[in-house]
PDB file of C-alpha atoms in Angstrom:
ATOM      1  CA  ALA A   9       0.000   0.000   0.000  1.00  0.00           C
ATOM      2  CA  GLN A  10       1.089   3.543  -0.590  1.00  0.00           C
ATOM      3  CA  SER A  11       1.192   6.385   1.887  1.00  0.00           C
ATOM      4  CA  VAL A  12       2.087  10.050   2.034  1.00  0.00           C
ATOM      5  CA  THR A  13       3.639  12.007   4.899  1.00  0.00           C
ATOM      6  CA  GLN A  14       3.596  15.775   4.926  1.00  0.00           C
ATOM      7  CA  LEU A  15       6.299  16.695   7.360  1.00  0.00           C
ATOM      8  CA  ASP A  16       4.883  20.038   8.495  1.00  0.00           C
ATOM      9  CA  SER A  17       1.287  20.675   9.486  1.00  0.00           C
ATOM     10  CA  HIS A  18       1.858  24.447   9.386  1.00  0.00           C
ATOM     11  CA  VAL A  19       4.409  26.605   7.556  1.00  0.00           C
ATOM     12  CA  SER A  20       4.619  30.364   7.994  1.00  0.00           C
ATOM     13  CA  VAL A  21       6.611  32.606   5.621  1.00  0.00           C
ATOM     14  CA  SER A  22       6.887  36.287   4.858  1.00  0.00           C
ATOM     15  CA  GLU A  23       5.667  37.655   1.565  1.00  0.00           C
ATOM     16  CA  GLY A  24       8.452  37.581  -1.023  1.00  0.00           C
ATOM     17  CA  THR A  25      10.434  34.799   0.682  1.00  0.00           C
ATOM     18  CA  PRO A  26      10.782  31.208  -0.586  1.00  0.00           C
ATOM     19  CA  VAL A  27       8.260  28.495   0.190  1.00  0.00           C
ATOM     20  CA  LEU A  28       9.172  24.872   0.923  1.00  0.00           C
ATOM     21  CA  LEU A  29       6.455  22.319   1.712  1.00  0.00           C
ATOM     22  CA  ARG A  30       7.830  18.870   2.398  1.00  0.00           C
ATOM     23  CA  CYS A  31       6.340  15.551   1.338  1.00  0.00           C
ATOM     24  CA  ASN A  32       7.626  11.987   1.603  1.00  0.00           C
ATOM     25  CA  TYR A  33       5.869   9.040   0.048  1.00  0.00           C
ATOM     26  CA  SER A  34       5.951   5.307   0.448  1.00  0.00           C
ATOM     27  CA  SER A  35       5.237   3.101  -2.529  1.00  0.00           C
ATOM     28  CA  SER A  36       6.336  -0.260  -3.863  1.00  0.00           C
ATOM     29  CA  TYR A  37       6.129   0.912  -7.460  1.00  0.00           C
ATOM     30  CA  SER A  38       6.797   4.017  -9.496  1.00  0.00           C
ATOM     31  CA  PRO A  39       4.036   6.308  -8.321  1.00  0.00           C
ATOM     32  CA  SER A  40       2.091   9.190  -9.764  1.00  0.00           C
ATOM     33  CA  LEU A  41       2.314  12.140  -7.394  1.00  0.00           C
ATOM     34  CA  PHE A  42       0.307  15.328  -7.198  1.00  0.00           C
ATOM     35  CA  TRP A  43       0.125  18.552  -5.238  1.00  0.00           C
ATOM     36  CA  TYR A  44      -3.275  20.117  -4.699  1.00  0.00           C
ATOM     37  CA  VAL A  45      -4.160  23.430  -3.036  1.00  0.00           C
ATOM     38  CA  GLN A  46      -7.337  24.206  -1.123  1.00  0.00           C
ATOM     39  CA  HIS A  47      -8.406  27.741  -0.305  1.00  0.00           C
ATOM     40  CA  PRO A  48     -10.975  28.253   2.474  1.00  0.00           C
ATOM     41  CA  ASN A  49     -14.411  26.872   1.642  1.00  0.00           C
ATOM     42  CA  LYS A  50     -13.229  25.789  -1.773  1.00  0.00           C
ATOM     43  CA  GLY A  51     -12.469  22.488  -3.452  1.00  0.00           C
ATOM     44  CA  LEU A  52      -9.025  21.220  -4.302  1.00  0.00           C
ATOM     45  CA  GLN A  53      -7.159  22.700  -7.245  1.00  0.00           C
ATOM     46  CA  LEU A  54      -4.405  20.769  -9.008  1.00  0.00           C
ATOM     47  CA  LEU A  55      -1.044  22.540  -8.807  1.00  0.00           C
ATOM     48  CA  LEU A  56       1.112  19.976 -10.564  1.00  0.00           C
ATOM     49  CA  LYS A  57       1.542  16.299 -11.394  1.00  0.00           C
ATOM     50  CA  TYR A  58       4.477  13.900 -11.672  1.00  0.00           C
ATOM     51  CA  THR A  59       4.079  10.775 -13.800  1.00  0.00           C
ATOM     52  CA  SER A  60       7.623   9.461 -14.414  1.00  0.00           C
ATOM     53  CA  ALA A  61       8.634  11.961 -17.066  1.00  0.00           C
ATOM     54  CA  ALA A  62      10.887  14.855 -15.975  1.00  0.00           C
ATOM     55  CA  THR A  63      11.741  14.753 -12.289  1.00  0.00           C
ATOM     56  CA  LEU A  64      11.351  18.531 -11.967  1.00  0.00           C
ATOM     57  CA  VAL A  65       7.722  19.393 -12.478  1.00  0.00           C
ATOM     58  CA  LYS A  66       6.498  22.927 -13.028  1.00  0.00           C
ATOM     59  CA  GLY A  67       2.989  23.823 -12.003  1.00  0.00           C
ATOM     60  CA  ILE A  68       0.678  26.785 -11.885  1.00  0.00           C
ATOM     61  CA  ASN A  69       1.263  30.035 -10.008  1.00  0.00           C
ATOM     62  CA  GLY A  70       5.053  29.620  -9.989  1.00  0.00           C
ATOM     63  CA  PHE A  71       5.118  26.395  -7.974  1.00  0.00           C
ATOM     64  CA  GLU A  72       7.348  23.468  -8.805  1.00  0.00           C
ATOM     65  CA  ALA A  73       8.230  20.126  -7.259  1.00  0.00           C
ATOM     66  CA  GLU A  74      11.132  17.740  -7.620  1.00  0.00           C
ATOM     67  CA  PHE A  75      10.707  13.978  -7.543  1.00  0.00           C
ATOM     68  CA  LYS A  76      13.664  12.320  -5.766  1.00  0.00           C
ATOM     69  CA  LYS A  77      13.342   8.562  -5.837  1.00  0.00           C
ATOM     70  CA  SER A  78      16.399   7.971  -3.647  1.00  0.00           C
ATOM     71  CA  GLU A  79      14.870  10.127  -0.923  1.00  0.00           C
ATOM     72  CA  THR A  80      11.238   9.152  -1.654  1.00  0.00           C
ATOM     73  CA  SER A  81      10.433  12.842  -1.573  1.00  0.00           C
ATOM     74  CA  PHE A  82       8.315  15.217  -3.621  1.00  0.00           C
ATOM     75  CA  HIS A  83       8.778  18.625  -2.011  1.00  0.00           C
ATOM     76  CA  LEU A  84       6.873  21.667  -3.279  1.00  0.00           C
ATOM     77  CA  THR A  85       8.698  24.971  -3.703  1.00  0.00           C
ATOM     78  CA  LYS A  86       8.109  28.516  -4.846  1.00  0.00           C
ATOM     79  CA  PRO A  87      10.821  31.167  -5.053  1.00  0.00           C
ATOM     80  CA  SER A  88       8.728  34.041  -3.733  1.00  0.00           C
ATOM     81  CA  ALA A  89       5.534  33.756  -1.698  1.00  0.00           C
ATOM     82  CA  HIS A  90       2.510  35.900  -2.439  1.00  0.00           C
ATOM     83  CA  MET A  91      -0.304  36.706  -0.047  1.00  0.00           C
ATOM     84  CA  SER A  92      -2.697  34.793  -2.309  1.00  0.00           C
ATOM     85  CA  ASP A  93      -0.668  31.590  -1.721  1.00  0.00           C
ATOM     86  CA  ALA A  94      -2.060  31.308   1.805  1.00  0.00           C
ATOM     87  CA  ALA A  95      -4.037  28.065   1.753  1.00  0.00           C
ATOM     88  CA  GLU A  96      -3.803  24.379   2.630  1.00  0.00           C
ATOM     89  CA  TYR A  97      -1.645  22.173   0.440  1.00  0.00           C
ATOM     90  CA  PHE A  98      -2.033  18.431  -0.034  1.00  0.00           C
ATOM     91  CA  CYS A  99       0.524  15.972  -1.332  1.00  0.00           C
ATOM     92  CA  VAL A 100      -1.203  13.054  -3.039  1.00  0.00           C
ATOM     93  CA  VAL A 101      -0.155   9.668  -4.425  1.00  0.00           C
ATOM     94  CA  SER A 102      -2.203   7.450  -6.689  1.00  0.00           C
ATOM     95  CA  SER A 103      -2.506   3.693  -6.413  1.00  0.00           C
ATOM     96  CA  SER A 104      -1.056   1.328  -8.983  1.00  0.00           C
ATOM     97  CA  GLY A 105      -2.445  -0.860 -11.694  1.00  0.00           C
ATOM     98  CA  GLY A 106      -6.193  -1.131 -11.992  1.00  0.00           C
ATOM     99  CA  SER A 107      -6.763   1.041  -8.924  1.00  0.00           C
ATOM    100  CA  ASN A 108      -4.671   3.964 -10.119  1.00  0.00           C
ATOM    101  CA  TYR A 109      -7.715   6.240  -9.899  1.00  0.00           C
ATOM    102  CA  LYS A 110      -7.618   5.982  -6.103  1.00  0.00           C
ATOM    103  CA  LEU A 111      -5.832   8.885  -4.445  1.00  0.00           C
ATOM    104  CA  THR A 112      -4.181   8.793  -1.046  1.00  0.00           C
ATOM    105  CA  PHE A 113      -3.897  12.242   0.537  1.00  0.00           C
ATOM    106  CA  GLY A 114      -1.426  13.580   3.033  1.00  0.00           C
ATOM    107  CA  LYS A 115      -2.780  15.320   6.117  1.00  0.00           C
ATOM    108  CA  GLY A 116      -2.148  18.717   4.581  1.00  0.00           C
ATOM    109  CA  THR A 117       0.155  21.668   5.272  1.00  0.00           C
ATOM    110  CA  LEU A 118      -1.371  25.004   6.116  1.00  0.00           C
ATOM    111  CA  LEU A 119       0.661  27.816   4.564  1.00  0.00           C
ATOM    112  CA  THR A 120       0.457  31.230   6.186  1.00  0.00           C
ATOM    113  CA  VAL A 121       1.947  34.224   4.373  1.00  0.00           C
ATOM    114  CA  ASN A 122       2.739  37.252   6.502  1.00  0.00           C
ATOM    115  CA  PRO A 123       2.919  40.775   5.040  1.00  0.00           C
TER     116      PRO A 123
ATOM    117  CA  GLY B  18     -16.788  25.148 -19.756  1.00  0.00           C
ATOM    118  CA  ALA B  19     -17.944  25.048 -16.134  1.00  0.00           C
ATOM    119  CA  GLY B  20     -16.154  23.116 -13.456  1.00  0.00           C
ATOM    120  CA  VAL B  21     -17.563  20.475 -11.126  1.00  0.00           C
ATOM    121  CA  SER B  22     -20.714  21.771  -9.483  1.00  0.00           C
ATOM    122  CA  GLN B  23     -22.009  20.532  -6.136  1.00  0.00           C
ATOM    123  CA  SER B  24     -25.258  21.307  -4.359  1.00  0.00           C
ATOM    124  CA  PRO B  25     -26.206  22.301  -1.807  1.00  0.00           C
ATOM    125  CA  SER B  26     -23.101  24.131  -0.662  1.00  0.00           C
ATOM    126  CA  ASN B  27     -24.242  23.806   2.940  1.00  0.00           C
ATOM    127  CA  LYS B  28     -26.717  21.438   4.565  1.00  0.00           C
ATOM    128  CA  VAL B  29     -27.827  21.377   8.179  1.00  0.00           C
ATOM    129  CA  THR B  30     -30.108  18.571   9.240  1.00  0.00           C
ATOM    130  CA  GLU B  31     -31.226  16.706  12.306  1.00  0.00           C
ATOM    131  CA  LYS B  32     -29.826  13.374  13.357  1.00  0.00           C
ATOM    132  CA  GLY B  33     -31.802  10.531  11.838  1.00  0.00           C
ATOM    133  CA  LYS B  34     -32.883  12.387   8.705  1.00  0.00           C
ATOM    134  CA  ASP B  35     -31.864  11.346   5.186  1.00  0.00           C
ATOM    135  CA  VAL B  36     -29.827  13.698   2.983  1.00  0.00           C
ATOM    136  CA  GLU B  37     -29.006  13.805  -0.713  1.00  0.00           C
ATOM    137  CA  LEU B  38     -25.924  15.505  -2.084  1.00  0.00           C
ATOM    138  CA  ARG B  39     -25.612  16.254  -5.766  1.00  0.00           C
ATOM    139  CA  CYS B  40     -22.617  16.434  -8.074  1.00  0.00           C
ATOM    140  CA  ASP B  41     -22.603  17.681 -11.661  1.00  0.00           C
ATOM    141  CA  PRO B  42     -19.243  16.781 -13.242  1.00  0.00           C
ATOM    142  CA  ILE B  43     -17.364  18.514 -16.016  1.00  0.00           C
ATOM    143  CA  SER B  44     -19.065  17.773 -19.312  1.00  0.00           C
ATOM    144  CA  GLY B  45     -17.528  14.765 -21.038  1.00  0.00           C
ATOM    145  CA  HIS B  46     -15.772  13.425 -17.956  1.00  0.00           C
ATOM    146  CA  THR B  47     -16.524   9.719 -17.682  1.00  0.00           C
ATOM    147  CA  ALA B  48     -15.015   9.187 -14.234  1.00  0.00           C
ATOM    148  CA  LEU B  49     -16.550  10.597 -11.064  1.00  0.00           C
ATOM    149  CA  TYR B  50     -15.403  10.309  -7.457  1.00  0.00           C
ATOM    150  CA  TRP B  51     -16.766  11.126  -4.024  1.00  0.00           C
ATOM    151  CA  TYR B  52     -14.517  11.990  -1.075  1.00  0.00           C
ATOM    152  CA  ARG B  53     -15.166  12.974   2.506  1.00  0.00           C
ATOM    153  CA  GLN B  54     -13.079  15.578   4.320  1.00  0.00           C
ATOM    154  CA  SER B  55     -13.252  15.741   8.082  1.00  0.00           C
ATOM    155  CA  LEU B  56     -11.014  17.185  10.774  1.00  0.00           C
ATOM    156  CA  GLY B  57     -10.090  13.896  12.328  1.00  0.00           C
ATOM    157  CA  GLN B  58      -9.739  11.754   9.223  1.00  0.00           C
ATOM    158  CA  GLY B  59      -8.488  14.123   6.533  1.00  0.00           C
ATOM    159  CA  LEU B  60      -9.541  13.336   2.972  1.00  0.00           C
ATOM    160  CA  GLU B  61     -11.020   9.878   2.422  1.00  0.00           C
ATOM    161  CA  PHE B  62     -12.039   8.152  -0.791  1.00  0.00           C
ATOM    162  CA  LEU B  63     -15.655   6.998  -0.808  1.00  0.00           C
ATOM    163  CA  ILE B  64     -16.638   5.728  -4.269  1.00  0.00           C
ATOM    164  CA  TYR B  65     -15.562   5.747  -7.926  1.00  0.00           C
ATOM    165  CA  PHE B  66     -17.852   5.751 -10.961  1.00  0.00           C
ATOM    166  CA  GLN B  67     -16.865   4.940 -14.519  1.00  0.00           C
ATOM    167  CA  GLY B  68     -19.883   5.904 -16.569  1.00  0.00           C
ATOM    168  CA  ASN B  69     -22.912   4.787 -14.581  1.00  0.00           C
ATOM    169  CA  SER B  70     -21.131   1.857 -12.949  1.00  0.00           C
ATOM    170  CA  ALA B  71     -19.355   1.945  -9.613  1.00  0.00           C
ATOM    171  CA  PRO B  72     -16.467  -0.518  -9.792  1.00  0.00           C
ATOM    172  CA  ASP B  73     -15.127   0.630  -6.434  1.00  0.00           C
ATOM    173  CA  LYS B  74     -17.395   1.366  -3.482  1.00  0.00           C
ATOM    174  CA  SER B  75     -14.816   0.319  -0.934  1.00  0.00           C
ATOM    175  CA  GLY B  76     -14.698   3.656   0.856  1.00  0.00           C
ATOM    176  CA  LEU B  77     -18.377   3.920   1.747  1.00  0.00           C
ATOM    177  CA  PRO B  78     -18.317   3.829   5.553  1.00  0.00           C
ATOM    178  CA  SER B  79     -21.561   1.950   6.143  1.00  0.00           C
ATOM    179  CA  ASP B  80     -24.686   0.664   4.429  1.00  0.00           C
ATOM    180  CA  ARG B  81     -26.342   3.994   5.291  1.00  0.00           C
ATOM    181  CA  PHE B  82     -24.301   5.484   2.456  1.00  0.00           C
ATOM    182  CA  SER B  83     -25.194   4.931  -1.185  1.00  0.00           C
ATOM    183  CA  ALA B  84     -24.527   6.665  -4.465  1.00  0.00           C
ATOM    184  CA  GLU B  85     -25.792   6.505  -7.994  1.00  0.00           C
ATOM    185  CA  ARG B  86     -24.972   8.096 -11.290  1.00  0.00           C
ATOM    186  CA  THR B  87     -27.365   8.488 -14.195  1.00  0.00           C
ATOM    187  CA  GLY B  88     -26.791   9.281 -17.858  1.00  0.00           C
ATOM    188  CA  GLY B  89     -23.058   9.156 -17.275  1.00  0.00           C
ATOM    189  CA  SER B  90     -23.349  12.597 -15.745  1.00  0.00           C
ATOM    190  CA  VAL B  91     -24.977  13.725 -12.495  1.00  0.00           C
ATOM    191  CA  SER B  92     -24.336  11.741  -9.344  1.00  0.00           C
ATOM    192  CA  THR B  93     -26.192  11.698  -6.034  1.00  0.00           C
ATOM    193  CA  LEU B  94     -24.716  10.622  -2.715  1.00  0.00           C
ATOM    194  CA  THR B  95     -27.396   9.616  -0.218  1.00  0.00           C
ATOM    195  CA  ILE B  96     -26.890   9.245   3.498  1.00  0.00           C
ATOM    196  CA  GLN B  97     -29.748   7.590   5.360  1.00  0.00           C
ATOM    197  CA  ARG B  98     -30.480   7.988   9.065  1.00  0.00           C
ATOM    198  CA  THR B  99     -27.725  10.531   9.481  1.00  0.00           C
ATOM    199  CA  GLN B 100     -25.478  10.433  12.548  1.00  0.00           C
ATOM    200  CA  GLN B 101     -23.373  13.196  14.056  1.00  0.00           C
ATOM    201  CA  GLU B 102     -20.187  11.509  12.868  1.00  0.00           C
ATOM    202  CA  ASP B 103     -21.407  12.040   9.293  1.00  0.00           C
ATOM    203  CA  SER B 104     -20.716  15.761   9.688  1.00  0.00           C
ATOM    204  CA  ALA B 105     -18.001  16.614   7.167  1.00  0.00           C
ATOM    205  CA  VAL B 106     -17.372  18.234   3.819  1.00  0.00           C
ATOM    206  CA  TYR B 107     -18.285  15.926   0.951  1.00  0.00           C
ATOM    207  CA  LEU B 108     -16.221  16.583  -2.159  1.00  0.00           C
ATOM    208  CA  CYS B 109     -16.931  15.388  -5.662  1.00  0.00           C
ATOM    209  CA  ALA B 110     -14.328  15.166  -8.412  1.00  0.00           C
ATOM    210  CA  SER B 111     -14.344  14.147 -12.052  1.00  0.00           C
ATOM    211  CA  SER B 112     -11.709  13.229 -14.600  1.00  0.00           C
ATOM    212  CA  ALA B 113     -11.627  12.660 -18.329  1.00  0.00           C
ATOM    213  CA  GLN B 114     -11.067   8.946 -17.810  1.00  0.00           C
ATOM    214  CA  GLY B 115     -10.271   6.730 -14.898  1.00  0.00           C
ATOM    215  CA  GLY B 116      -6.693   5.899 -14.167  1.00  0.00           C
ATOM    216  CA  ASN B 117      -4.304   8.526 -12.894  1.00  0.00           C
ATOM    217  CA  GLN B 118      -5.787  11.382 -14.861  1.00  0.00           C
ATOM    218  CA  PRO B 119      -5.939  14.631 -12.891  1.00  0.00           C
ATOM    219  CA  GLN B 120      -9.106  14.885 -10.868  1.00  0.00           C
ATOM    220  CA  HIS B 121     -10.991  18.163 -10.841  1.00  0.00           C
ATOM    221  CA  PHE B 122     -12.834  18.960  -7.623  1.00  0.00           C
ATOM    222  CA  GLY B 123     -16.011  20.813  -6.804  1.00  0.00           C
ATOM    223  CA  ASP B 124     -16.275  23.185  -3.852  1.00  0.00           C
ATOM    224  CA  GLY B 125     -17.970  20.543  -1.734  1.00  0.00           C
ATOM    225  CA  THR B 126     -21.073  20.266   0.417  1.00  0.00           C
ATOM    226  CA  ARG B 127     -20.574  21.105   4.070  1.00  0.00           C
ATOM    227  CA  LEU B 128     -22.888  18.770   6.006  1.00  0.00           C
ATOM    228  CA  SER B 129     -23.710  19.445   9.627  1.00  0.00           C
ATOM    229  CA  ILE B 130     -25.767  16.995  11.657  1.00  0.00           C
ATOM    230  CA  LEU B 131     -27.397  18.446  14.757  1.00  0.00           C
TER     231      LEU B 131
END
């Protein structure tokens, strides 16, 4: 079975400084990995997706993530935080084979951006 | 054009009542999913539809929960004899196909059981 661990439940940064949200996964196969963002009272929006192509994945709103198999990590970064980035972020892994529609979510990281 | 639409956005009901939650997926998306988001449990998979069939219902927590999909489009999640532990946000998502295609989420229905 696969699992996802988001290492920080809450990250606080100042506007204009870099963002790092950490995610480690456990999987017995080559996984598909995603980052989603959820703003208050909204659904989840896909930021980016890794599916065994390039290990550095660029997403929307200036976010990117790097897949590191040796470290089983898929950390999300952004060079400069904006106030509108304040939200909850979920690292997600999909199952394998015939169940690859089934997503397993991390517990989420709440990002606070201070002016 | 429109995204996944869910209704109602909020629902407050008394314990023991039945509730129906509706999901209207993105046009043309054959796969539809229901998830539950609660403080204690995070995001949990409930059920997966491919067309009108549900090949995976493994996440439905009890036989009080059921879901159907008609015309390969709209889906309804029904909770019978609601309990307080059913209070959560119920999220619907759709994707162009099954598999690991990106899933697009609605804004959810916030269900509160009094």
